[in-house]
Coordinates of C-alpha atoms in Angstrom, one line a residue:
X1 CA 255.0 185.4 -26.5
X2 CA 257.3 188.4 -26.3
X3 CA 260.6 188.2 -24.7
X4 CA 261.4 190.0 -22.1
X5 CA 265.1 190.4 -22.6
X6 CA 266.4 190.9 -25.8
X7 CA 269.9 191.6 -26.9
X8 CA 270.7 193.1 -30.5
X9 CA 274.3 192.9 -32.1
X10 CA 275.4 193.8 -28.3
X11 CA 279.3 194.2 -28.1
X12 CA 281.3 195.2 -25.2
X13 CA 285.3 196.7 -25.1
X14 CA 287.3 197.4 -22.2
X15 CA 289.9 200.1 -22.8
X16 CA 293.1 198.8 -21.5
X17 CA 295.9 200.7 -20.2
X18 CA 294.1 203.9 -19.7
X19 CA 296.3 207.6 -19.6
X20 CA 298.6 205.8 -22.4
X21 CA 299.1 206.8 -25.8
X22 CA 297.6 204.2 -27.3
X23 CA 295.5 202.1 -24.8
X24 CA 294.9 199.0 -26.2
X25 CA 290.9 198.2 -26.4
X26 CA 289.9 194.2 -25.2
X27 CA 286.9 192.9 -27.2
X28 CA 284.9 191.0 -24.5
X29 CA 281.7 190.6 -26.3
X30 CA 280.9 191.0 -29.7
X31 CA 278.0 191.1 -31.8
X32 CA 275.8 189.0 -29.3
X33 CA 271.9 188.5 -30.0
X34 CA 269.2 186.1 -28.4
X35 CA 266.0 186.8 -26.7
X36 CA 264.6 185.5 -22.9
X37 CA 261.2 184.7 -22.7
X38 CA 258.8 185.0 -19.7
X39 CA 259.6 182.1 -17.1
X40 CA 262.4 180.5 -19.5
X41 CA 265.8 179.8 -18.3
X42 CA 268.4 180.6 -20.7
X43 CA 271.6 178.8 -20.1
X44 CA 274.8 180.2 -21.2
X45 CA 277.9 178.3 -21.1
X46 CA 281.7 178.7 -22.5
X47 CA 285.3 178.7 -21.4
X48 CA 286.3 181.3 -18.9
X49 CA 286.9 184.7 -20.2
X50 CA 284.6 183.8 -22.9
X51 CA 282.3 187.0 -21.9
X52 CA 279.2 185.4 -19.9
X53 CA 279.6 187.2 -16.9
X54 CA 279.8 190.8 -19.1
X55 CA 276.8 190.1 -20.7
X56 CA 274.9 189.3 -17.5
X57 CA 276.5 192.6 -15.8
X58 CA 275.6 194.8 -19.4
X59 CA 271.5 193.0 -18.8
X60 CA 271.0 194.6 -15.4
X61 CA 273.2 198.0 -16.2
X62 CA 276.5 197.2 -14.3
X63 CA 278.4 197.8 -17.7
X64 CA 276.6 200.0 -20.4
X65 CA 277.0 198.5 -23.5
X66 CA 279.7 199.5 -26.5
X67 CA 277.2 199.3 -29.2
X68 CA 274.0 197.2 -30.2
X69 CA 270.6 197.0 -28.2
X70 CA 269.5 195.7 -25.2
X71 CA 265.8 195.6 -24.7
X72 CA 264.2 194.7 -21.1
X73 CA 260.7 194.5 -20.4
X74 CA 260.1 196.5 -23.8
X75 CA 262.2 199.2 -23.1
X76 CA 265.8 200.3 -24.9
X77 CA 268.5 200.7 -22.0
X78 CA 271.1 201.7 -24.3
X79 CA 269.5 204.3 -26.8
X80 CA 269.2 208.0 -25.9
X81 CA 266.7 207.1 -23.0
X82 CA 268.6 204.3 -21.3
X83 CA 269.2 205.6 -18.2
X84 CA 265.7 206.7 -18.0
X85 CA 264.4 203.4 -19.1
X86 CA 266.7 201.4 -16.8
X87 CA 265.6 203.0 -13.7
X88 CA 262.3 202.3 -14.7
X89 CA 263.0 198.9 -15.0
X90 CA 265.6 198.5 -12.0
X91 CA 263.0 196.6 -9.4
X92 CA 262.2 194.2 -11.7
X93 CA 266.1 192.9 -12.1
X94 CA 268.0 190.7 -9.7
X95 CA 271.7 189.6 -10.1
X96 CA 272.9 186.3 -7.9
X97 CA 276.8 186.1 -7.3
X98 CA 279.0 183.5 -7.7
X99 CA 280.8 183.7 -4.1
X100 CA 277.8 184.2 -1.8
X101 CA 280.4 185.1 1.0
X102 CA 281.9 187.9 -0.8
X103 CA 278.0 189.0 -2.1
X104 CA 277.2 189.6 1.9
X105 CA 278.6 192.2 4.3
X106 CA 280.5 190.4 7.1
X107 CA 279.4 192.9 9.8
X108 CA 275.5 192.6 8.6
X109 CA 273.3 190.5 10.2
X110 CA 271.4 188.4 8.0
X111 CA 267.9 190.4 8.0
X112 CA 269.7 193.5 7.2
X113 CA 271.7 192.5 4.2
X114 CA 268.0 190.7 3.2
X115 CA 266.1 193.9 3.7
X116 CA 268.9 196.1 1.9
X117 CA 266.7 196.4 -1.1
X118 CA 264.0 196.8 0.7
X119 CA 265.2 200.0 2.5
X120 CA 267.1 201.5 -0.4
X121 CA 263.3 201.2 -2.0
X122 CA 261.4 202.8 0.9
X123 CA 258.3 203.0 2.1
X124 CA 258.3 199.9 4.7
X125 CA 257.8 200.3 8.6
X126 CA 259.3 198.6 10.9
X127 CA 256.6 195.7 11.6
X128 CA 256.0 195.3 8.0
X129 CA 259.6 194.8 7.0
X130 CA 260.2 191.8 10.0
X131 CA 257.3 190.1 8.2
X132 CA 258.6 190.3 4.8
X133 CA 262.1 189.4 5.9
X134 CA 260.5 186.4 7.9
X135 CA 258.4 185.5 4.6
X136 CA 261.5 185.6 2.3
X137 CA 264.0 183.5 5.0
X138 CA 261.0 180.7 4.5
X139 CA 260.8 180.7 1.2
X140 CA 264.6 179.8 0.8
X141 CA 264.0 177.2 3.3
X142 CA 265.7 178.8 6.5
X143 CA 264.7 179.1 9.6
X144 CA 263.0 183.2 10.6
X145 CA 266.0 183.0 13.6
X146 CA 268.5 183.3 10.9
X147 CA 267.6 186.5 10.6
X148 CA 269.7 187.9 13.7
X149 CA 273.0 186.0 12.4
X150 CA 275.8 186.8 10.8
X151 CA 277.2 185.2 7.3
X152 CA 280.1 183.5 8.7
X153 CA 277.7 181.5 10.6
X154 CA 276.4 179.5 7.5
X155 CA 277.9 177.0 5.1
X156 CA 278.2 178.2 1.4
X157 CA 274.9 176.5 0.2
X158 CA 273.2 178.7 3.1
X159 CA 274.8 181.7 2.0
X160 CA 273.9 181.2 -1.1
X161 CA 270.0 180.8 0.0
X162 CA 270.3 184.3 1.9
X163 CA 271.9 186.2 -1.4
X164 CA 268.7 184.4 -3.4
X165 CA 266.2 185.6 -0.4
X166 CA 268.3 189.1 -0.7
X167 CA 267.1 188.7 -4.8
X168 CA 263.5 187.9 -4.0
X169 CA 262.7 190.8 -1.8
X170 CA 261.4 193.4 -4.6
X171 CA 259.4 190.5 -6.2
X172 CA 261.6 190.8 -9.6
X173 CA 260.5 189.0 -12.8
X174 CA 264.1 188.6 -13.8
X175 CA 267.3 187.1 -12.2
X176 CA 270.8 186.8 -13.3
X177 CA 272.4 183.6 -11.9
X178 CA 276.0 184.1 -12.7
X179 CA 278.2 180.5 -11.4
X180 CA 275.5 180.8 -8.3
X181 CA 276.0 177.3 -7.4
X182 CA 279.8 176.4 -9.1
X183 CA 281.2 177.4 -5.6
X184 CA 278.8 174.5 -3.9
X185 CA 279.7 171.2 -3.8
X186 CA 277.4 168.6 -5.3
X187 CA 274.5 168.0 -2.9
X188 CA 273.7 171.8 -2.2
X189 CA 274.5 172.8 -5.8
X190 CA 271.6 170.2 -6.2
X191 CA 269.4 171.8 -3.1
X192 CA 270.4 175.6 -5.1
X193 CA 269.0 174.4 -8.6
X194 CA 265.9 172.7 -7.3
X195 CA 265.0 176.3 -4.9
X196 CA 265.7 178.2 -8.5
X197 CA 263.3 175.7 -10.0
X198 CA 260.7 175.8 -7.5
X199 CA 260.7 179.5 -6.9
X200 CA 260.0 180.0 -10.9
X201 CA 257.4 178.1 -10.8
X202 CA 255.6 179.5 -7.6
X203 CA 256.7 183.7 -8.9
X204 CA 256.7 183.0 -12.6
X205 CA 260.5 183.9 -13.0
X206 CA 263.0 184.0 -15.7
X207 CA 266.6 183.4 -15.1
X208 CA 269.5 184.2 -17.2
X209 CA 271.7 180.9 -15.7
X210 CA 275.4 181.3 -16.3
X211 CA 277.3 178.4 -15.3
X212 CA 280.2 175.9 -16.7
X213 CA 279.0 172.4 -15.5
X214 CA 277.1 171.3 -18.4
X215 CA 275.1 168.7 -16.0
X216 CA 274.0 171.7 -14.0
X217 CA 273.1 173.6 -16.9
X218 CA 270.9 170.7 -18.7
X219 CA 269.1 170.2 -15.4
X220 CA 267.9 174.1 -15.4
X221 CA 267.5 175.5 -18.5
X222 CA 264.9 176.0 -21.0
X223 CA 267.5 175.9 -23.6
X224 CA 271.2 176.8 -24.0
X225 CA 273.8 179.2 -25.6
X226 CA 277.4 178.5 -26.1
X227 CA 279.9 181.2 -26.2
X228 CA 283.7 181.4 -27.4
X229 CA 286.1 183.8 -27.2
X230 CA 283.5 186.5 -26.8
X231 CA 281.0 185.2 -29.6
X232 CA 277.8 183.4 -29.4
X233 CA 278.5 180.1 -31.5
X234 CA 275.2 177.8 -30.9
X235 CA 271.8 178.4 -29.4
X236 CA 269.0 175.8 -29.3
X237 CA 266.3 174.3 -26.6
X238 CA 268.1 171.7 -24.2
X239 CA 266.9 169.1 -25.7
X240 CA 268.1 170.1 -29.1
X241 CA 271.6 171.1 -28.0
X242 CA 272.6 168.4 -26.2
X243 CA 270.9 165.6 -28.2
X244 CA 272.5 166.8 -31.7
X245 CA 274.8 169.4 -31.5
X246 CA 275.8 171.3 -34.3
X247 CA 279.3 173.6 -33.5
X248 CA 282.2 172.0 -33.3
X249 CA 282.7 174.0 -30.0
X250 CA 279.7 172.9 -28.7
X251 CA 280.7 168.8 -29.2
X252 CA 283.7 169.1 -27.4
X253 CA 282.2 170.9 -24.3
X254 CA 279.2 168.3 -24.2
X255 CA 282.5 165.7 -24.9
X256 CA 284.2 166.6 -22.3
X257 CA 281.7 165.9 -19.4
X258 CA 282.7 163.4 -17.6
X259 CA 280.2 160.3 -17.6
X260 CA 280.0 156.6 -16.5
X261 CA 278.0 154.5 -19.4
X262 CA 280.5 154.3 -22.5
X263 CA 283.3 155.8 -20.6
X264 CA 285.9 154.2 -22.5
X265 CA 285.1 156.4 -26.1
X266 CA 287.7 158.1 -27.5
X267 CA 287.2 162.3 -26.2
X268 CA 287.9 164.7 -28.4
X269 CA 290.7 167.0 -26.7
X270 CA 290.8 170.7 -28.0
X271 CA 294.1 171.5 -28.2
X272 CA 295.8 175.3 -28.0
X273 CA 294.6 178.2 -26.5
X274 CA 291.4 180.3 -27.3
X275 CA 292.6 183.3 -29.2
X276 CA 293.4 187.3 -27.7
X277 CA 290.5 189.5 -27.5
X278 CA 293.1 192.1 -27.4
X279 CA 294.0 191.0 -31.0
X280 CA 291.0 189.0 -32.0
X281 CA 292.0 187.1 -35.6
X282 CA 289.7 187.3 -38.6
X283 CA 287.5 184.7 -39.4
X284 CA 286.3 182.3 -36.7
X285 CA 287.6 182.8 -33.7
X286 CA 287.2 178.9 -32.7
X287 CA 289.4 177.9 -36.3
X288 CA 292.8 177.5 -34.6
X289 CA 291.5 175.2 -32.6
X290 CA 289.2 173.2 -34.9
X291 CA 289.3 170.3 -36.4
X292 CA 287.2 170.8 -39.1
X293 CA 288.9 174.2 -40.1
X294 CA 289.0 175.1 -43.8
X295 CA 290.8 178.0 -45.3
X296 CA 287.7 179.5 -45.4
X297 CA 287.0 179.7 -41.7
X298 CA 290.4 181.8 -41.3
X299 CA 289.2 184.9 -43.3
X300 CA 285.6 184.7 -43.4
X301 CA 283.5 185.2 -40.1
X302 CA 280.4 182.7 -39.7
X303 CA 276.7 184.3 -39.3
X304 CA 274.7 183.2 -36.8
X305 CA 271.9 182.1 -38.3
X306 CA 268.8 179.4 -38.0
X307 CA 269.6 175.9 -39.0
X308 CA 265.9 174.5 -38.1
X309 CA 263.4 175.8 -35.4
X310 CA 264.6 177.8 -33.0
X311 CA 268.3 175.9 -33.6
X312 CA 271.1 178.6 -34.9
X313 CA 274.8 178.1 -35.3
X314 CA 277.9 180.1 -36.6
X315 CA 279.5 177.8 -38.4
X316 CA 280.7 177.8 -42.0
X317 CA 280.5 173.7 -42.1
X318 CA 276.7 173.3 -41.1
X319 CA 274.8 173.1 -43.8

């Protein structure tokens, strides 16, 4: 099957301290590549600041890309004819915020912020736009009557359920979930996950699902990719990743989730700080913090590369 989203070598700098003399450039993302099948949900997970969130704003055009190539639906957005190719493209992309009160206009009622999309695309009278409204408020599970309320008259998980309805309204085939339920506590983060499950079932959808509760993550996602310090370190289906991981990295995010059963094993605690991306150092950028660190890792800069199946890591210690 053909993915529908594919990124190529993709990096991403931010030019700090702009108007100075020498403005210092931050490396956000760099050298990212993976692929996002039809109705798969891709998980990506990592430390904060470790460049999710870009790479989910750079996959629906927020921020263009530095270099590298980001296919979607078959079509370059970052060659010559990316603008062209984007807007082509733009219906059939859907972001979901992390802070659903911040995602909705305080002085909109609830149908209008829905509809917004709507509107912006045209072609909807009156009647018809009620109805869809109506339709989309159902399928998130909220009454139609929520449509003449305002935001600050629903609880986060609500809120949440409105920006998703918001998402539906073109009918998109993709959606970027970036922390959409790490706001919620447990119980409507669990309500959340199971309406993204259900509604790609019912529409066919694929989700780009950025998130840092590994729990959450495993319960979603089709498989998983781990970032660090603005690089891609391990990708592999769920069951693969979480069952024998292969990164370093990647063993002491899955150690550190807290569990019941076997409680009392000795965690392996990461120690330091991950590294500038200001500065980035050469080599791997996870070796100051590694255990396993050999001389080698310090000057030489892993591949990502296949390690079995659809399994690839960037690490100089798997064989």
């Amino acid at each position: 099957m053909n993915p529908i989203v594919e990124l190529a070598e993709v990096s991403k700098t931010f030019a700090l301290g702009r108007g100075s003399r020498r403005p210092q450039l931050l490396h956000a993302v760099s050298d990212v590549s993976f692929s996002i099948a039809a109705e798969e949900t891709l998980g990506l997970v990592g430390e904060s600041g470790s460049g999710k969130s870009t790479i989910g704003r750079m996959l629906v055009g927020v921020y263009p890309a530095t270099s590298g190539r980001i296919s979607l639906f078959g079509r370059d957005i970052t060659g010559s004819g990316g603008k062209a190719n984007l807007a082509a493209v733009r219906r059939r992309l859907q972001f979901v915020f992390q802070d659903p009160h911040a995602a909705l206009n305080p002085r909109m009622q609830v149908g209008d912020a829905i509809a917004e999309p709507l509107d912006i695309a045209g072609g909807l009278d009156r009647r018809t736009r009620l109805a869809r409204i109506g339709d989309l408020l159902d399928m998130v599970g909220l009454p139609r009557s929520s449509a003449e309320r305002y935001p600050h008259e629903f609880s986060g998980g609500q809120r949440q359920r409105i920006v998703i309805a918001r998402a539906l309204a073109l009918k998109p085939d993709f959606i970027v979930c970036d922390e959409a339920v790490s706001a919620l506590d447990v119980s409507m983060q669990a309500q959340v996950v199971n309406l993204l499950m259900d509604l790609q079932r019912e529409f066919g959808l694929s989700y780009l699902f950025i998130a840092h509760d590994l729990a959450v993550v495993r319960s979603v996602s089709t498989r998983v990719a781990v970032m660090y310090a603005g690089s891609l370190v391990e990708i592999a289906s769920r069951k693969a990743l979480y069952e024998n991981p292969l990164h370093p990295y990647t063993r002491a995010l899955l150690d550190a989730v807290p569990r019941v059963k076997g409680a009392a094993k000795p965690r392996q605690m990461l120690q330091g700080e991950p590294p500038s991306l200001i500065d980035p150092p050469a080599g791997c950028r996870f070796a100051s913090r590694c255990p396993l660190a050999e001389p080698r890792c310090r000057v030489e800069t892993p591949k990502f590369r296949p390690v079995g199946g659809d399994h690839h890591v960037a690490c100089h210690l798997v064989a």
